[in-house]
CSV table of C-alpha atoms in Angstrom, one decimal:
chain,number,residue,atom,x,y,z
A,1,GLY,CA,-16.5,-1.6,6.4
A,2,GLU,CA,-15.9,0.7,3.5
A,3,GLU,CA,-13.3,2.8,5.4
A,4,LYS,CA,-11.2,-0.3,6.1
A,5,SER,CA,-11.3,-1.4,2.4
A,6,ASP,CA,-10.4,2.2,1.4
A,7,ARG,CA,-7.4,2.1,3.7
A,8,THR,CA,-6.3,-1.3,2.5
A,9,LEU,CA,-6.6,-0.2,-1.1
A,10,TYR,CA,-4.7,3.0,-0.4
A,11,ASP,CA,-1.9,1.1,1.3
A,12,ASP,CA,-1.8,-1.5,-1.5
A,13,LEU,CA,-1.6,1.2,-4.1
A,14,LEU,CA,1.2,3.0,-2.2
A,15,ALA,CA,3.1,-0.3,-1.9
A,16,GLN,CA,2.7,-0.8,-5.7
A,17,LYS,CA,4.0,2.7,-6.3
A,18,MET,CA,7.1,1.9,-4.2
A,19,MET,CA,7.7,-1.3,-6.2
A,20,THR,CA,7.3,0.5,-9.5
A,21,LEU,CA,9.7,3.3,-8.5
A,22,TRP,CA,12.2,0.8,-7.2
A,23,THR,CA,12.0,-1.3,-10.3
A,24,SER,CA,12.3,1.7,-12.5
A,25,TYR,CA,15.3,2.9,-10.6
A,26,GLN,CA,17.0,-0.5,-10.9
A,27,ILE,CA,16.4,-0.7,-14.6
A,28,SER,CA,17.2,2.9,-15.6
A,29,SER,CA,20.1,3.7,-13.2
A,30,THR,CA,23.5,2.7,-14.5
A,31,GLU,CA,25.0,4.4,-11.5
A,32,THR,CA,24.2,4.1,-7.8
A,33,SER,CA,24.6,7.7,-7.1
A,34,THR,CA,22.8,9.6,-4.3
A,35,SER,CA,21.5,12.1,-6.8
A,36,ALA,CA,19.9,9.5,-9.1
A,37,SER,CA,18.4,7.8,-6.1
A,38,TYR,CA,17.1,11.1,-4.7
A,39,SER,CA,15.6,12.0,-8.0
A,40,THR,CA,13.7,8.7,-8.2
A,41,TRP,CA,12.2,9.0,-4.7
A,42,SER,CA,11.8,12.8,-4.1
A,43,ASP,CA,8.2,13.2,-5.3
A,44,PHE,CA,7.1,10.1,-3.5
A,45,LEU,CA,8.7,11.2,-0.2
A,46,SER,CA,7.4,14.7,-0.6
A,47,ASN,CA,3.9,13.4,-0.9
A,48,TRP,CA,4.5,11.0,2.0
A,49,TYR,CA,5.6,13.7,4.4
A,50,GLN,CA,2.8,16.0,3.5
A,51,ALA,CA,0.4,13.7,5.3
A,52,PRO,CA,-1.1,15.3,8.5
A,53,LEU,CA,0.6,12.7,10.6
A,54,TRP,CA,3.9,14.5,10.0
A,55,GLY,CA,2.6,17.9,11.2
A,56,GLY,CA,4.1,20.0,8.4
A,57,ILE,CA,7.6,18.9,9.2
A,58,ARG,CA,8.9,20.4,5.9
A,59,GLU,CA,7.7,23.8,6.9
A,60,ARG,CA,8.6,23.5,10.6
A,61,SER,CA,12.1,22.1,10.3
A,62,TYR,CA,13.4,22.0,6.8
A,63,GLU,CA,16.8,20.7,7.9
A,64,ARG,CA,15.2,17.8,9.8
A,65,TYR,CA,12.9,17.1,6.8
A,66,SER,CA,15.9,17.1,4.4
A,67,ASP,CA,17.8,14.6,6.7
A,68,MET,CA,14.7,12.4,6.8
A,69,VAL,CA,14.3,12.4,3.0
A,70,LEU,CA,17.9,11.6,2.5
A,71,LYS,CA,17.8,8.7,4.9
A,72,ARG,CA,14.5,7.4,3.5
A,73,THR,CA,15.9,7.6,0.0
A,74,GLY,CA,18.7,5.3,1.0
A,75,SER,CA,16.3,2.9,2.6
A,76,LEU,CA,13.9,2.8,-0.3
A,77,THR,CA,16.7,2.5,-2.9
A,78,ALA,CA,18.2,-0.5,-1.0
A,79,ARG,CA,15.0,-2.2,0.3
A,80,GLY,CA,12.0,-0.8,-1.6
A,81,PRO,CA,10.4,-4.2,-2.2
A,82,ASP,CA,10.9,-5.2,1.4
A,83,LEU,CA,9.3,-2.0,2.7
A,84,ALA,CA,6.4,-2.4,0.2
A,85,ILE,CA,5.7,-5.9,1.6
A,86,VAL,CA,5.8,-4.5,5.2
A,87,LEU,CA,3.4,-1.7,4.2
A,88,ARG,CA,0.9,-4.2,2.8
A,89,ALA,CA,1.2,-6.6,5.7
A,90,CYS,CA,1.0,-4.0,8.4
A,91,SER,CA,-1.9,-2.0,6.9
A,92,PRO,CA,-4.1,-1.4,10.0
A,93,PRO,CA,-7.3,-3.1,8.5
A,94,ARG,CA,-5.2,-6.3,8.1
A,95,ASN,CA,-4.2,-6.2,11.7
A,96,ILE,CA,-7.4,-5.5,13.6
A,97,ASP,CA,-6.9,-8.2,16.1
A,98,THR,CA,-3.2,-7.4,16.8
A,99,ASP,CA,-2.5,-6.3,20.3
A,100,TRP,CA,0.0,-3.4,20.2
A,101,SER,CA,-0.5,-2.4,23.9
A,102,GLY,CA,3.0,-3.6,24.8
A,103,ALA,CA,4.7,-1.6,22.1
A,104,THR,CA,6.7,1.4,23.2
A,105,ALA,CA,8.1,4.3,21.2
A,106,SER,CA,11.8,4.3,20.7
């Protein structure tokens, strides 16, 4: 239905944003410093972690939030295109028939 296509579109746009940011960082960054990487991804990650799924982690535990942003910055800097592909492929509407019942939280 419409909700599924909205979610798919949202995930595709988010994946495209990840690719655009990663490409922009690769083109413009002459150094691979943490500060340059952080600056590229900080707005993206701030918006990501504002989603209700994260339960206001920034406000509840700023230290934990900061650690997560730093870790994700490294991941996105190193593997942005790979993560964008996974986001697109794993968008829930594209995996309706996937049986996740055997998955366990780590």
